[in-house]
CSV table of C-alpha atoms in Angstrom, one decimal:
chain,number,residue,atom,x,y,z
A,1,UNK,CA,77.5,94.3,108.5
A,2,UNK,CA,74.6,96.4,109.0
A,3,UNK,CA,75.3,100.0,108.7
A,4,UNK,CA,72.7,101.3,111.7
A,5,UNK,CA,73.5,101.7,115.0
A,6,UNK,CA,70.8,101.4,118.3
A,7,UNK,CA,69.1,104.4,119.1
A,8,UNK,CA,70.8,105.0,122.4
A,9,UNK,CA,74.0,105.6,120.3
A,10,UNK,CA,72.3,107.1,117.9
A,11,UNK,CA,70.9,109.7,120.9
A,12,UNK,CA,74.6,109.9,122.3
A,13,UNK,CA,76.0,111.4,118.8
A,14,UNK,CA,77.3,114.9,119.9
A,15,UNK,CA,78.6,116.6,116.7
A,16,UNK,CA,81.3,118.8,117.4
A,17,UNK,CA,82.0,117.5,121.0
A,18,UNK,CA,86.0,115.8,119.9
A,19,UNK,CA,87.0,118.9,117.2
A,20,UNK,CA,85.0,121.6,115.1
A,21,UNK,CA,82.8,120.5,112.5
A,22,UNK,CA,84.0,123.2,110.3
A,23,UNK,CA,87.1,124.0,108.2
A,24,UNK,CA,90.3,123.3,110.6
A,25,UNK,CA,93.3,125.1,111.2
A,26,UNK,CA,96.5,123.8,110.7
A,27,UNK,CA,96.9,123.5,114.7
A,28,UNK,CA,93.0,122.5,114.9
A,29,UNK,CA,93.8,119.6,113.0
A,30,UNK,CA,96.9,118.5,115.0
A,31,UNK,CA,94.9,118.9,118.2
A,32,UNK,CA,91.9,116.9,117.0
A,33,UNK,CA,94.5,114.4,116.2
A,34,UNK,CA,95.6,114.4,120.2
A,35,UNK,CA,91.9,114.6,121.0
A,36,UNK,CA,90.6,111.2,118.8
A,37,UNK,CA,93.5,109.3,120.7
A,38,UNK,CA,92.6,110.4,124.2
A,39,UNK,CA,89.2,110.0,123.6
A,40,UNK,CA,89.2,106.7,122.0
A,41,UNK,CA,93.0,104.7,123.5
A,42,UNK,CA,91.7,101.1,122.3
A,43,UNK,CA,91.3,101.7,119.2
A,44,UNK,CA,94.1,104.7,118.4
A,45,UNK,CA,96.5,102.5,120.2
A,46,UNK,CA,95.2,99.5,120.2
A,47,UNK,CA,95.2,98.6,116.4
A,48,UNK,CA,98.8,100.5,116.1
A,49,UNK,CA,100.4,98.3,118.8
A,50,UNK,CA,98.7,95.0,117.4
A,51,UNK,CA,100.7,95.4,114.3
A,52,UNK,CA,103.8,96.2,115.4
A,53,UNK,CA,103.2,92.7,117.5
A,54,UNK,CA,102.8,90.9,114.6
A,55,UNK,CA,105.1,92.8,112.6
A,56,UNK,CA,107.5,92.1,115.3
A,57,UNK,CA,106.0,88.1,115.4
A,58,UNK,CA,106.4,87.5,111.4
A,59,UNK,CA,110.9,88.9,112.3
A,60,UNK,CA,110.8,86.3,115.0
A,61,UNK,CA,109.3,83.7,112.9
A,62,UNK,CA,111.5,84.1,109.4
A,63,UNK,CA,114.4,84.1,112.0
A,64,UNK,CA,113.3,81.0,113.5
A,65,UNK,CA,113.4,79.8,110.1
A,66,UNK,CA,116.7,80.9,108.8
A,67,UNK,CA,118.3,81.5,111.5
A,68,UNK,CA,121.9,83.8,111.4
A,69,UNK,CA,124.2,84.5,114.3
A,70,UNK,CA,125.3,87.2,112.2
A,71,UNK,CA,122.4,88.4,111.6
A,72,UNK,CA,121.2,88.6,115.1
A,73,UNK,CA,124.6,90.3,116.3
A,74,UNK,CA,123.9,92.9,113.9
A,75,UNK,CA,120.3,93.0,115.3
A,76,UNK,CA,121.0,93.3,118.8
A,77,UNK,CA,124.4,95.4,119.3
A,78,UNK,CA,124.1,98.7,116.9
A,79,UNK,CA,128.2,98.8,117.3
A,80,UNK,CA,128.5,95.3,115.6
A,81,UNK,CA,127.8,97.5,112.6
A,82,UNK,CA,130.9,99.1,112.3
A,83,UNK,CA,132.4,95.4,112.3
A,84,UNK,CA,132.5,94.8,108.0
A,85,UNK,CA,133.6,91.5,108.2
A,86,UNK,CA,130.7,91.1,110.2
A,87,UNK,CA,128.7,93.2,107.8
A,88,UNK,CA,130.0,91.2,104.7
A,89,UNK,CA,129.4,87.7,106.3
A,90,UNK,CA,125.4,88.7,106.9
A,91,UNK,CA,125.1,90.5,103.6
A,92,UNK,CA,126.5,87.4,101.6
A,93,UNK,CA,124.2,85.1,103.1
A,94,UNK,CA,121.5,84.7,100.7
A,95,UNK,CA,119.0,83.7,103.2
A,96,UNK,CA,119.8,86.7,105.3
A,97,UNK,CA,118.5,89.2,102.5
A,98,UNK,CA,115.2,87.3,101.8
A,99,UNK,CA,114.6,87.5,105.4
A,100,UNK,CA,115.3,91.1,105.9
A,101,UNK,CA,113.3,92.2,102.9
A,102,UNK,CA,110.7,89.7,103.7
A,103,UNK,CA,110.3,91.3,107.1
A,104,UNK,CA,110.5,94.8,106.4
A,105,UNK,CA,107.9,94.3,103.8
A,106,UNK,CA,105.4,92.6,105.9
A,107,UNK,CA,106.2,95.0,108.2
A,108,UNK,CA,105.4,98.2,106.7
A,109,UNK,CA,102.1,96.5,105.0
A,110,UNK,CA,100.9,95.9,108.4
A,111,UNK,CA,101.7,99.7,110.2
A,112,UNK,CA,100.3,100.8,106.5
A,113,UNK,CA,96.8,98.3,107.4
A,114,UNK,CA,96.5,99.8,111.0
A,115,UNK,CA,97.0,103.5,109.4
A,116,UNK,CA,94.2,103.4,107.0
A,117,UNK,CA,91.9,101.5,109.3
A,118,UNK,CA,92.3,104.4,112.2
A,119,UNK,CA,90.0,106.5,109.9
A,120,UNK,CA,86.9,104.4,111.5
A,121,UNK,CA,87.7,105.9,115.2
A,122,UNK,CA,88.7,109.7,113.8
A,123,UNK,CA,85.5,109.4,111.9
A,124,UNK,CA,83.1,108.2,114.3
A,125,UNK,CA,84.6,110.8,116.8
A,126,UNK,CA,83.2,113.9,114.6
A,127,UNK,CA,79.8,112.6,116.2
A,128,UNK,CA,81.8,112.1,119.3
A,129,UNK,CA,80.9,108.2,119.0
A,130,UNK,CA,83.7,106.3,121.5
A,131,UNK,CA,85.3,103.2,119.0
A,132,UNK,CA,86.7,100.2,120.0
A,133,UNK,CA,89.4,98.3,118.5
A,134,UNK,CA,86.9,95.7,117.7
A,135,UNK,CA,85.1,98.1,115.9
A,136,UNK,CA,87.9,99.4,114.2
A,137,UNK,CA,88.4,96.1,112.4
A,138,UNK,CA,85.1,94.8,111.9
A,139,UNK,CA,83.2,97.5,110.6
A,140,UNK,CA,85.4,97.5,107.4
A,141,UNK,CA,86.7,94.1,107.8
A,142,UNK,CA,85.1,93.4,104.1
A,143,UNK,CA,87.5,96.4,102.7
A,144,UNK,CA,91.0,94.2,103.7
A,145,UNK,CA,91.5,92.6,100.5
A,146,UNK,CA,91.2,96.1,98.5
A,147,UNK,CA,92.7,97.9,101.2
A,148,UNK,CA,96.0,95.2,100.8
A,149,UNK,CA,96.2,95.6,97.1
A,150,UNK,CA,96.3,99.7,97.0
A,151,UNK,CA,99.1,99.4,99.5
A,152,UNK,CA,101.2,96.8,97.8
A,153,UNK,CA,100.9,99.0,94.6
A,154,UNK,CA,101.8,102.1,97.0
A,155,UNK,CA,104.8,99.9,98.0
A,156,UNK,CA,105.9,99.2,94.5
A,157,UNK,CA,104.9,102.5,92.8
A,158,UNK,CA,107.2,104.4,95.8
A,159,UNK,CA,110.3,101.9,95.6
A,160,UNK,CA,110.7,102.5,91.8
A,161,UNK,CA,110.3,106.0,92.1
A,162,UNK,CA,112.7,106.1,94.9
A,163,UNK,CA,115.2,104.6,92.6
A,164,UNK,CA,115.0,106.8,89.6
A,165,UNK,CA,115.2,109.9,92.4
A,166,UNK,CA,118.2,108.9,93.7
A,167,UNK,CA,119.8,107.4,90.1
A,168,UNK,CA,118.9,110.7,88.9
A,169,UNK,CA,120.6,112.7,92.5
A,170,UNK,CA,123.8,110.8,92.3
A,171,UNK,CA,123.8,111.5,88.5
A,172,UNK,CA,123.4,115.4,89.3
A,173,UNK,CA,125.8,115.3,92.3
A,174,UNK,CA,129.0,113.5,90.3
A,175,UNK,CA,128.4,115.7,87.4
A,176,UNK,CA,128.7,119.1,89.5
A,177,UNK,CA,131.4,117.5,92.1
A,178,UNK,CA,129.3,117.6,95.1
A,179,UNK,CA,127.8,121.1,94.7
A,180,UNK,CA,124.6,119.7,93.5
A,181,UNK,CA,124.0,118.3,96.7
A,182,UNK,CA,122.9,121.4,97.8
A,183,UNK,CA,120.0,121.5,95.5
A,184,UNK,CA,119.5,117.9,95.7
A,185,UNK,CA,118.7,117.4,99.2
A,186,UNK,CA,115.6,120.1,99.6
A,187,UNK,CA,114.4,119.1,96.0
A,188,UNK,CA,114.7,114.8,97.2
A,189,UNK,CA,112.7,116.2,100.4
A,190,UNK,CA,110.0,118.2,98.8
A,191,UNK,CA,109.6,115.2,96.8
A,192,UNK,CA,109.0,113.2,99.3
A,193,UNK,CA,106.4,115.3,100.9
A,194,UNK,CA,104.5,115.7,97.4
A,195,UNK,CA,104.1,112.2,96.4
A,196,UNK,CA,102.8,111.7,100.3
A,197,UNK,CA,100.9,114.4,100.0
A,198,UNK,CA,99.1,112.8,96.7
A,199,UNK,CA,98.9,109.1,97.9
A,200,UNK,CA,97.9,109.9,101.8
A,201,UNK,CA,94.4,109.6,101.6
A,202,UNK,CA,94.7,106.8,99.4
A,203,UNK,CA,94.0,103.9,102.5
A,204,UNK,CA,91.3,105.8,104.0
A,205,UNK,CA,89.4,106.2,100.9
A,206,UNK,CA,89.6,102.5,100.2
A,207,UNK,CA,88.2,102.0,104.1
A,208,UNK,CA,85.8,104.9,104.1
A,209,UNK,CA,84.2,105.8,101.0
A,210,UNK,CA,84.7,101.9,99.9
A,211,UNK,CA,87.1,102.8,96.2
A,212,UNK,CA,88.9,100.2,94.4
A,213,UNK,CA,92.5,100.5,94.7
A,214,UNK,CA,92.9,102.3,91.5
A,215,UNK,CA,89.7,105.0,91.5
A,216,UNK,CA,91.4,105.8,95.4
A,217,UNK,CA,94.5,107.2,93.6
A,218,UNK,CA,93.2,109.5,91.6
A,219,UNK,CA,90.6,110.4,94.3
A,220,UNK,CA,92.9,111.4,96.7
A,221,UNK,CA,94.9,113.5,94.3
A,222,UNK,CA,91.7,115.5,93.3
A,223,UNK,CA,91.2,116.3,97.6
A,224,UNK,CA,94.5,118.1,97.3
A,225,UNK,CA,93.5,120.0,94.7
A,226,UNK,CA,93.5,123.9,96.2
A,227,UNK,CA,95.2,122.4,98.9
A,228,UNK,CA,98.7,121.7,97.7
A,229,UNK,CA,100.8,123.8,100.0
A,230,UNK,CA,98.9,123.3,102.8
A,231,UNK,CA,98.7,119.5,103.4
A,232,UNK,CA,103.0,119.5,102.0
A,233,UNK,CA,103.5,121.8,104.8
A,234,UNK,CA,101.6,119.4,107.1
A,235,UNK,CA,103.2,116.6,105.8
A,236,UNK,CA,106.9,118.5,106.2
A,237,UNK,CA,106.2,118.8,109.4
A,238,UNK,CA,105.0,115.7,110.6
A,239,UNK,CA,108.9,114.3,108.4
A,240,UNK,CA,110.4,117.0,110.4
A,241,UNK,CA,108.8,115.7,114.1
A,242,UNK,CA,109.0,112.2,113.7
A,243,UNK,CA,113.0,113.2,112.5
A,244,UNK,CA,113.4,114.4,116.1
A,245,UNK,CA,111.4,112.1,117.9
A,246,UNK,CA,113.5,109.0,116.4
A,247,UNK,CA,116.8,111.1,116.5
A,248,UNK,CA,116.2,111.6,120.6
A,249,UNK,CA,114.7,108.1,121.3
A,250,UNK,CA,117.8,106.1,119.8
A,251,UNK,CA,119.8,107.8,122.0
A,252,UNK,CA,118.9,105.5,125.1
A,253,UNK,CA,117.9,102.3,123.3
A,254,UNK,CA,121.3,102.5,121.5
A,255,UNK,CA,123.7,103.1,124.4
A,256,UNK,CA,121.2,100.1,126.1
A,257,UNK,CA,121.6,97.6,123.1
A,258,UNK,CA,125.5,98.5,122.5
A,259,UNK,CA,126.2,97.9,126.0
A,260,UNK,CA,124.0,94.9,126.7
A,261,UNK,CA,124.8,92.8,123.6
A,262,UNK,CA,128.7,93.0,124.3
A,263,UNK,CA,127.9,91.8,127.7
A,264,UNK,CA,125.8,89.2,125.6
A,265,UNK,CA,128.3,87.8,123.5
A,266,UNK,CA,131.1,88.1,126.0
A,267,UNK,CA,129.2,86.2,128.1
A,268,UNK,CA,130.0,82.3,129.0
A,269,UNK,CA,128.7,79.9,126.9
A,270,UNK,CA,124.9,78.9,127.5
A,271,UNK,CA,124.7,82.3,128.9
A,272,UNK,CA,124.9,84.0,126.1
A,273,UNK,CA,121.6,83.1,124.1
A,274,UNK,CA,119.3,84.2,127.2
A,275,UNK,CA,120.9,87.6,127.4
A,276,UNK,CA,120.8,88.2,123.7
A,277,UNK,CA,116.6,87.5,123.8
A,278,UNK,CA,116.2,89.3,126.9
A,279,UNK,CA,117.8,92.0,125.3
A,280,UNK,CA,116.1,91.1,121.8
A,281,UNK,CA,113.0,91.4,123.7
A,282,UNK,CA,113.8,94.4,125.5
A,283,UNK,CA,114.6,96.6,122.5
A,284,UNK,CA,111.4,95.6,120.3
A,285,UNK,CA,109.0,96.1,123.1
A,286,UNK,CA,110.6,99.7,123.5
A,287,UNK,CA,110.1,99.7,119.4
A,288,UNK,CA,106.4,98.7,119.6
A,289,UNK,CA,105.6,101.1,122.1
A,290,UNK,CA,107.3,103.6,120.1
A,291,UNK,CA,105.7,102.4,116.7
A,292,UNK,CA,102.1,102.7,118.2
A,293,UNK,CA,102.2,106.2,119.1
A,294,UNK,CA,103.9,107.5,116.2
A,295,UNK,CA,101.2,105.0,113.8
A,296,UNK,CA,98.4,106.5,116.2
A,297,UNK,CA,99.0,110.1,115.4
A,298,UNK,CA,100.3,109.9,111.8
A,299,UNK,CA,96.9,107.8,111.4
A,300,UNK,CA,94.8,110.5,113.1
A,301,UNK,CA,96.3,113.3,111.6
A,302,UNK,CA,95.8,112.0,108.3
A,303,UNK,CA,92.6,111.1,109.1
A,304,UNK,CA,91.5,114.7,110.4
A,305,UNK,CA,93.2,116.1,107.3
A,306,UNK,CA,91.1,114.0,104.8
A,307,UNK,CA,88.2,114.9,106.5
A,308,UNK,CA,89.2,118.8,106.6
A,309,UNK,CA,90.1,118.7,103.1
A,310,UNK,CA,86.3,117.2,102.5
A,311,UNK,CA,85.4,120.2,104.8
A,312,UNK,CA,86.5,122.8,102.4
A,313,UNK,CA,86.1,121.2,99.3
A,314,UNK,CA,82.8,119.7,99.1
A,315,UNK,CA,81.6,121.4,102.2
A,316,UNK,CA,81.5,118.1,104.0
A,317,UNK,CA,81.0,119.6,107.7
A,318,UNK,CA,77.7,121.2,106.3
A,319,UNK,CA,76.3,117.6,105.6
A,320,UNK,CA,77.8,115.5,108.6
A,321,UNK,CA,75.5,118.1,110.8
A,322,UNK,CA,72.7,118.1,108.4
A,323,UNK,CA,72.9,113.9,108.6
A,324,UNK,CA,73.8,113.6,112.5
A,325,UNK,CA,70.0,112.8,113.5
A,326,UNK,CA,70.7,109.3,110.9
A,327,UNK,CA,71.8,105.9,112.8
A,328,UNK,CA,75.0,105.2,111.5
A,329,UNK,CA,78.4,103.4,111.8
A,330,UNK,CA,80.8,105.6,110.1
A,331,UNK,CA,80.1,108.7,109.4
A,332,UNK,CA,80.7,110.4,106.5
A,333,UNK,CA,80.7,107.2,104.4
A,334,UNK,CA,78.7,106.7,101.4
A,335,UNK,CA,76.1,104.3,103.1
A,336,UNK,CA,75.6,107.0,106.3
A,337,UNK,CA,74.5,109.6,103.5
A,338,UNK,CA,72.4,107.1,101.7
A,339,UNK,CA,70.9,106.7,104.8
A,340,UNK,CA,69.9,110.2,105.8
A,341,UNK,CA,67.9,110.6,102.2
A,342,UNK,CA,66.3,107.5,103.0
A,343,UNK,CA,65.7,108.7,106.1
A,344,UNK,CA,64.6,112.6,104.5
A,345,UNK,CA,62.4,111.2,102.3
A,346,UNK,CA,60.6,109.2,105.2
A,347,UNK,CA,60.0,112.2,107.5
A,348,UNK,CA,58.6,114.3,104.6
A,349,UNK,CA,55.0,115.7,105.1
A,350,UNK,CA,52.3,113.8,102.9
């Protein structure tokens, strides 16, 4: 795709106009987040809400495919889980397991897609350039396949170091009898917010600056560098927000499912399998909704704090309005830069 854009949008750029072009603060960067999503719903919501759809889609379909009454109690009445011969009867079915892990997988490769991709709106809005969600997807349509790799290594990488951390917690908390656990739980946490710290820009620099899926790695290690403490606090915070925001919004949806899905399955015979997809359907519409605006601003935060820590370590703001006179798609990617030297050079007094 070409990488100019007309000159009317080129004319409309307005550098500055959605957050500072300039280091942020902390709270700058959290409310450019909210600004890129109000000023640009289609795409910030748009792309989120698409994959939990199909996240939700490929569930339906594996179901359809192996299909488990056990399975879809468990799915549909939280209380069934305090049932363990229910529990047992689920877990022992082979097919069960595949599914579950099959659709969890796809799932979180698809939120993790929609994440890395919401760096073309959050990027086009530091020229205050409105995205669409078509947009969002075609201008680094090409950058999929790499984008799919780096995540599925991400994936695997974060599994089998989720293991050893908790082989090696359990190990520490039977040798002390439990008091370990004191130490264990803040250590597992910072953790956590480390290695996310390290790998979070990984996506976007795969989508914006066009890396393989190994150079993005160590790329997005190096932006941290200087910058440790500040992006794990970030990242602490966002753990500790989305904590609360998924501890209060199971409230509802769990009295709602419990409730409905004994009515469900005490219901008369034929009667039964409506209520249980109505309710089904109920409960993962109130999870996609859910889903897109917690993907929508862990996708623009991240977004504003790769470009923040580009800001203070390579003095990125400094270049963005040096370059905002250059037609260009995406901002701050290697072709918009290539562009204004081309663009320099041609504009230089003979």
């Amino acid at each position: 795709m070409s990488t100019t854009t007309t000159p009317s949008a080129v004319a409309s750029a307005r550098p500055g106009a959605v957050y500072p072009l300039r280091p942020l603060a902390q709270d700058e960067v959290f409310m450019g987040a909210f600004s890129v999503i109000r000023r640009n719903p289609r795409a910030a919501l748009g792309l989120p809400f698409l994959a939990s759809a199909l996240s939700f889609l490929v569930s339906l379909l594996l179901l359809m495919v192996m299909p488990s009454d056990a399975y879809l109690r468990m799915l549909t009445d939280p209380a069934a889980f305090e049932n363990q011969e229910l529990a047992l009867a689920m877990f022992t079915e082979g097919g069960v397991v595949v599914m579950m892990m099959a659709s969890s997988f796809v799932g979180i490769l698809v939120m993790a897609i929609s994440l890395g991709l919401l760096a073309v709106p959050a990027l086009r809005a530091a020229y205050g350039l409105p995205t669409t969600l078509r947009q969002t997807v075609g201008m680094r349509a090409g950058r999929l396949g790499w984008l799919v790799l780096h995540l599925v290594l991400l994936m695997v990488g974060a599994g089998v170091a989720g293991a050893l951390a908790m082989a090696a917690s359990v190990l520490l908390i039977v040798i002390t009898m439990g008091i370990g656990l004191i130490v264990v739980l803040p250590m597992l946490f910072l953790l956590m917010c480390w290695l996310t710290a390290g790998f979070m820009f990984g996506p976007l620099l795969v989508v914006v600056e066009r890396r393989n899926a190994f150079s993005a790695v160590a790329r997005s290690f190096a932006l941290n560098r200087g910058l440790w403490w500040r992006h794990i606090g970030a990242v602490a915070l966002v753990y500790l927000m989305l904590g609360v925001v998924m501890l209060v919004t199971a409230l509802p949806v769990g009295v709602v499912t419990g409730v409905g899905g004994e009515i469900a399955w005490q219901s008369p015979q034929g009667q039964d399998g409506v209520l249980m997809l109505a309710l089904l359907g109920l409960t993962q519409l109130y999870d996609m909704v859910l889903n897109t605006l917690l993907i929508a601003l862990v996708g623009t935060l991240i977004s504003l704090m790769y470009l923040n820590a580009r800001f203070r370590r390579e003095a990125l703001d400094v270049m963005l309005l040096d370059a905002a006179g250059t037609p260009t798609e995406l901002p701050a990617s290697p072709e918009h830069f290539s562009a204004h030297l081309r663009h320099g050079r041609t504009e230089e007094p003979r």
